[in-house]
Tab-separated table of N, CA, C and O in Angstrom:
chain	number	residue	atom	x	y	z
A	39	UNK	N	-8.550	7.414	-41.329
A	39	UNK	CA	-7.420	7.852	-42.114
A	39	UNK	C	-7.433	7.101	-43.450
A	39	UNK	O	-7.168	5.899	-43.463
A	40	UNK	N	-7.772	7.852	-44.725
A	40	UNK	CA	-7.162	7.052	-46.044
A	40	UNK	C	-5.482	7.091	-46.272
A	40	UNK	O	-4.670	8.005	-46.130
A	41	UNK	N	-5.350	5.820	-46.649
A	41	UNK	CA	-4.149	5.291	-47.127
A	41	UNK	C	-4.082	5.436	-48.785
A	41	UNK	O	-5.018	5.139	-49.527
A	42	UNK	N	-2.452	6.086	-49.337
A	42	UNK	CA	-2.188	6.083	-50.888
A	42	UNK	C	-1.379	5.256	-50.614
A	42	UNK	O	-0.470	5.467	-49.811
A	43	UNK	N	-1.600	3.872	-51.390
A	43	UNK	CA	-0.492	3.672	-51.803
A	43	UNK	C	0.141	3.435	-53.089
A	43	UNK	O	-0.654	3.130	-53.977
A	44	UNK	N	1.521	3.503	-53.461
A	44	UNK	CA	2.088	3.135	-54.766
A	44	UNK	C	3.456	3.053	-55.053
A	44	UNK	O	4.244	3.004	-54.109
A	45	UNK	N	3.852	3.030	-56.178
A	45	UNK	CA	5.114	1.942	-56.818
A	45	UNK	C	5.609	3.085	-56.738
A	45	UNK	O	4.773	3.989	-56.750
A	46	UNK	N	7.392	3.595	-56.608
A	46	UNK	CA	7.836	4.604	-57.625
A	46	UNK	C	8.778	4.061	-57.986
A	46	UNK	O	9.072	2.931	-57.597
A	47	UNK	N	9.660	4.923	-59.041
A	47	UNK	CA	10.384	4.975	-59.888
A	47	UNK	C	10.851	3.289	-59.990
A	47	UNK	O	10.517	2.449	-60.825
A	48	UNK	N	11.660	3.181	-58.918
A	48	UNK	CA	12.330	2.216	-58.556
A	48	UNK	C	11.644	0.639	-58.337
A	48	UNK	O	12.347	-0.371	-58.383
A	49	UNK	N	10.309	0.606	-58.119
A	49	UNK	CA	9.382	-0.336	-58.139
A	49	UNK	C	9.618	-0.347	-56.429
A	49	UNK	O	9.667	-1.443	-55.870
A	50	UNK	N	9.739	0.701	-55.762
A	50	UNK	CA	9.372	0.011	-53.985
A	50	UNK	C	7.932	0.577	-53.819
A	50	UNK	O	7.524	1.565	-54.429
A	51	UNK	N	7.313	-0.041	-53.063
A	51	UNK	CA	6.108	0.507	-52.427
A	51	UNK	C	6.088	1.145	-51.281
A	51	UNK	O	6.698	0.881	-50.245
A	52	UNK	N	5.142	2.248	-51.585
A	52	UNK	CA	5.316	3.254	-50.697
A	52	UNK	C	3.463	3.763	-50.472
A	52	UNK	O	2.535	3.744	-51.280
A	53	UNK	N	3.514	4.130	-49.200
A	53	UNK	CA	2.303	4.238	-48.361
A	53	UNK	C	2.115	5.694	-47.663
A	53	UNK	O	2.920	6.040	-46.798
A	54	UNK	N	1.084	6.509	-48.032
A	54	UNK	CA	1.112	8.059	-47.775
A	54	UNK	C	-0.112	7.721	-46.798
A	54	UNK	O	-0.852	6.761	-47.012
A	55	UNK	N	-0.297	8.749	-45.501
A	55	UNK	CA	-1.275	8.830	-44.839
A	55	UNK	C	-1.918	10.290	-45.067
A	55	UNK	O	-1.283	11.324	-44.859
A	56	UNK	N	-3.371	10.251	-45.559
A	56	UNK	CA	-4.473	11.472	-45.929
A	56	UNK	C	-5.160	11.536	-44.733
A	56	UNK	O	-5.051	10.472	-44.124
A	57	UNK	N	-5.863	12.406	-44.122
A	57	UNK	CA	-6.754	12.885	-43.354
A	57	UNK	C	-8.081	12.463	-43.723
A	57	UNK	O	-8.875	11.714	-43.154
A	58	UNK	N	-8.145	13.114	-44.809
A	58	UNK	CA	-9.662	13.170	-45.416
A	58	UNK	C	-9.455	12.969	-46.820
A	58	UNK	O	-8.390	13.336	-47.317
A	59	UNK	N	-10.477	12.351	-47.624
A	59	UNK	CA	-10.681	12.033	-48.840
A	59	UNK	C	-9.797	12.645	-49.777
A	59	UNK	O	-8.810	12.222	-50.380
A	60	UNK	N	-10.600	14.142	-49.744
A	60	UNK	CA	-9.770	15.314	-50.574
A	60	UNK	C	-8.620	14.960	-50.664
A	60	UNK	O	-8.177	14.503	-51.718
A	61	UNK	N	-7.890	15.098	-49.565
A	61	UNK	CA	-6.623	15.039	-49.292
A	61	UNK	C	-5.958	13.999	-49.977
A	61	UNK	O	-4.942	14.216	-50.637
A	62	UNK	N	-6.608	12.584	-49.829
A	62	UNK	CA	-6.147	11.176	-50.514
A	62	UNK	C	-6.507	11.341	-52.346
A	62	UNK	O	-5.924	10.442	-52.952
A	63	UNK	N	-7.088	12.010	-53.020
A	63	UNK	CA	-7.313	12.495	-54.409
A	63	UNK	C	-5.999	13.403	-54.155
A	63	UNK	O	-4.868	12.921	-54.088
A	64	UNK	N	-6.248	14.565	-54.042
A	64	UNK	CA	-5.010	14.960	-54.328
A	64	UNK	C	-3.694	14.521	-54.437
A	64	UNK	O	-2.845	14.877	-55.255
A	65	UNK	N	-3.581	13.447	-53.235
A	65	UNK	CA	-2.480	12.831	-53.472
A	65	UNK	C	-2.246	12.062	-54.095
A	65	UNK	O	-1.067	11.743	-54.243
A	66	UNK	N	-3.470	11.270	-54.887
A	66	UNK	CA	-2.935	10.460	-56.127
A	66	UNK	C	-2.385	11.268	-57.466
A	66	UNK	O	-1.490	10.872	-58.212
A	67	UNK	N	-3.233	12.645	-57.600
A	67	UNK	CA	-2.986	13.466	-58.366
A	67	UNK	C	-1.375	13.451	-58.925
A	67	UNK	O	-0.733	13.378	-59.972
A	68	UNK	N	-1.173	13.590	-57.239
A	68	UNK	CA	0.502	14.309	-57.126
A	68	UNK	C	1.473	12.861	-57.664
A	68	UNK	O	2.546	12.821	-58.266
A	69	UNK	N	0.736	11.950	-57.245
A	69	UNK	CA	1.509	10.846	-57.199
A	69	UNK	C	1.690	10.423	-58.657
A	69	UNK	O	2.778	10.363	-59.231
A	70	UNK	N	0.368	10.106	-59.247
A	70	UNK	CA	0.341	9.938	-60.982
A	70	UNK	C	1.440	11.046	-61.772
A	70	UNK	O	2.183	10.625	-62.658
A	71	UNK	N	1.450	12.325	-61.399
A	71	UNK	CA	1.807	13.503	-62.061
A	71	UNK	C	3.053	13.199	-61.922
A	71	UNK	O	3.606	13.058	-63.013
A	72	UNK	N	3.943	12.986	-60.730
A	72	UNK	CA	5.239	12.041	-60.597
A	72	UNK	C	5.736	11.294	-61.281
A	72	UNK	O	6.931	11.448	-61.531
A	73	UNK	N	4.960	10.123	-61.886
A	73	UNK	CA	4.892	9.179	-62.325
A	73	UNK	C	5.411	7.777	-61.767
A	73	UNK	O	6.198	6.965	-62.253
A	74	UNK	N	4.458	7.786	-60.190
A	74	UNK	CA	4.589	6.831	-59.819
A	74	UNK	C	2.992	5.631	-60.457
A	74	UNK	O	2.106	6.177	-61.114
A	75	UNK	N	2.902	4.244	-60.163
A	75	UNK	CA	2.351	3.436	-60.833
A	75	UNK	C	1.608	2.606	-59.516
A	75	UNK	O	2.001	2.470	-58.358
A	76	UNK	N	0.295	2.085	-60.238
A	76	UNK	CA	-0.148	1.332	-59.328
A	76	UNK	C	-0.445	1.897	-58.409
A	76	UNK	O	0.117	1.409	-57.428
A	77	UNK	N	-1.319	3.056	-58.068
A	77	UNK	CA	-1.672	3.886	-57.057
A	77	UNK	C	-3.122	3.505	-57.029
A	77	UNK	O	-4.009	3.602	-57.878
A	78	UNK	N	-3.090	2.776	-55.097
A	78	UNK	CA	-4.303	2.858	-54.963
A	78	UNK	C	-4.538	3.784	-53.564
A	78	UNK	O	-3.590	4.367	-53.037
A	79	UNK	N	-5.781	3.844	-53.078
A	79	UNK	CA	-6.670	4.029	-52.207
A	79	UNK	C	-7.431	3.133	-51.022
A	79	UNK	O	-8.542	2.626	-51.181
A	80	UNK	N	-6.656	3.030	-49.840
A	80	UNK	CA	-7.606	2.466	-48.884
A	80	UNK	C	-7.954	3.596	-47.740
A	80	UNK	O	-7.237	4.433	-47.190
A	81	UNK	N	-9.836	3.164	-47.563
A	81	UNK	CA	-9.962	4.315	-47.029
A	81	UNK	C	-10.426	3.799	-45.325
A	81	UNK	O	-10.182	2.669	-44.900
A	82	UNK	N	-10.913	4.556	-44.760
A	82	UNK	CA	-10.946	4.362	-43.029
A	82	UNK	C	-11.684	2.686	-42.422
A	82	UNK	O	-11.805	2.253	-41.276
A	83	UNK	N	-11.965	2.235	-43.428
A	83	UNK	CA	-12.655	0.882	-43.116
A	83	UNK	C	-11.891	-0.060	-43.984
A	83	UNK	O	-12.199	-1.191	-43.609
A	84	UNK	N	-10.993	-0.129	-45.021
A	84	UNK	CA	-10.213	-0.967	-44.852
A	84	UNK	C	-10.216	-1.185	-46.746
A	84	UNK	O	-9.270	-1.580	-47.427
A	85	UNK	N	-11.630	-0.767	-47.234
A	85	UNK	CA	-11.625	-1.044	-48.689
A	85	UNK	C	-10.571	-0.512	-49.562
A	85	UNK	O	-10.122	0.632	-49.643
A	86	UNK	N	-10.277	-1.581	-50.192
A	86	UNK	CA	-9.316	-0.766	-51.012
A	86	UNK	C	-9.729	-0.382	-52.785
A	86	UNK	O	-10.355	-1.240	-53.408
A	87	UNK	N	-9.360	0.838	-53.439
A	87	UNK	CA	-9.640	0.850	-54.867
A	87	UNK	C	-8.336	1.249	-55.683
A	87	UNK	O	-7.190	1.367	-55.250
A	88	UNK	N	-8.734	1.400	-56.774
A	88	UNK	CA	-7.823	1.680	-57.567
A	88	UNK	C	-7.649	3.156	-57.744
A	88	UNK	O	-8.779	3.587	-57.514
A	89	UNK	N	-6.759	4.336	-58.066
A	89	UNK	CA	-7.031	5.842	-58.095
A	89	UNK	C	-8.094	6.080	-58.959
A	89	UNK	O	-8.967	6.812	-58.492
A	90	UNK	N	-8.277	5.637	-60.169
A	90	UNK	CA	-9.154	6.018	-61.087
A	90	UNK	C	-10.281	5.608	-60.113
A	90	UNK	O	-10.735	6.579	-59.507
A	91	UNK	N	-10.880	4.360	-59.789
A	91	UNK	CA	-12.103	4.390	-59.285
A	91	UNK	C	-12.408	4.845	-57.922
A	91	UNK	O	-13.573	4.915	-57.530
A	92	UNK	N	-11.461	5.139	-57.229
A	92	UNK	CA	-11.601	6.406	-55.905
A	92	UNK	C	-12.174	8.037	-56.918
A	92	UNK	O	-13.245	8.632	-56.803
A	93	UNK	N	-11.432	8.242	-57.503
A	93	UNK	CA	-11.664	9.744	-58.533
A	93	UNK	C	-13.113	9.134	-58.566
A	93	UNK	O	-13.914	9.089	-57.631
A	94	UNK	N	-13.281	8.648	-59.931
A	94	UNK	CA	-14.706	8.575	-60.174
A	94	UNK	C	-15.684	8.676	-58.864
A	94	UNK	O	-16.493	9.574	-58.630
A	95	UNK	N	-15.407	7.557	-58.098
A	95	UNK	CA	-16.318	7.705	-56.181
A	95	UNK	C	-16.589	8.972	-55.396
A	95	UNK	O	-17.481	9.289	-54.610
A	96	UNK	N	-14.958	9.914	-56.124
A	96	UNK	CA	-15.336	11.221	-55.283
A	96	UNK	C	-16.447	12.313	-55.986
A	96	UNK	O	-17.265	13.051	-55.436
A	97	UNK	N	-16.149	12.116	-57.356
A	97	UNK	CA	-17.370	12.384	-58.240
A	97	UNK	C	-19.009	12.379	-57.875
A	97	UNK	O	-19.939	13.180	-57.970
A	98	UNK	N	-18.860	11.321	-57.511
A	98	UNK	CA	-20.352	10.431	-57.200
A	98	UNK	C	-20.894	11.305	-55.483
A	98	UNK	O	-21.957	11.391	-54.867
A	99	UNK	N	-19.920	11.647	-55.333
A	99	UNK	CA	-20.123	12.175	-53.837
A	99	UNK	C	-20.576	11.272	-52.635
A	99	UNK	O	-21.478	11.506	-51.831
A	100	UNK	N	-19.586	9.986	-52.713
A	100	UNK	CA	-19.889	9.265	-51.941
A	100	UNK	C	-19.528	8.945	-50.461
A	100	UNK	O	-18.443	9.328	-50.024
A	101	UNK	N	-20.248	8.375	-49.810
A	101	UNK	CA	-20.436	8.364	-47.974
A	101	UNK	C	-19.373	7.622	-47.876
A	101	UNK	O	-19.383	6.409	-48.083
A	102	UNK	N	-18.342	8.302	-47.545
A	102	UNK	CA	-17.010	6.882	-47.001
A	102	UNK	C	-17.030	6.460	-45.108
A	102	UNK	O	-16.401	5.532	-44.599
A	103	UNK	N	-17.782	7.282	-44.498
A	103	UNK	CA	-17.972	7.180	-43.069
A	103	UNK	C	-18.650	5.761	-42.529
A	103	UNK	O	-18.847	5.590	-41.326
């Protein structure tokens, strides 16, 4: 399971559960477009990134398994 997490409005942190990758991009999408802050990405093993460098990773077409 990837984890989003990030700041909103209010500065609380908040933690979304994705299925699959896709799913965790999109939801930063949604989340930035919001204008929540500080959105990262941890994915099924524990690494964590920042949204921009998850985006770029999904780019790259990389093995998160």
């Amino acid at each position: 399971m990837y984890k989003v997490k990030a700041n909103d409005h209010a500065g609380r942190a908040l933690v979304f559960a994705c299925g699959t990758a896709d799913q965790a991009l999109e939801k930063t999408w949604e989340l930035a477009g919001r204008g929540f802050k500080d959105i990262c990405v941890a994915d099924p093993k524990g690494r964590e990134m920042k949204a921009a460098a998850f985006e770029r990773a999904m780019d790259l077409d990389v093995d998160w398994s």
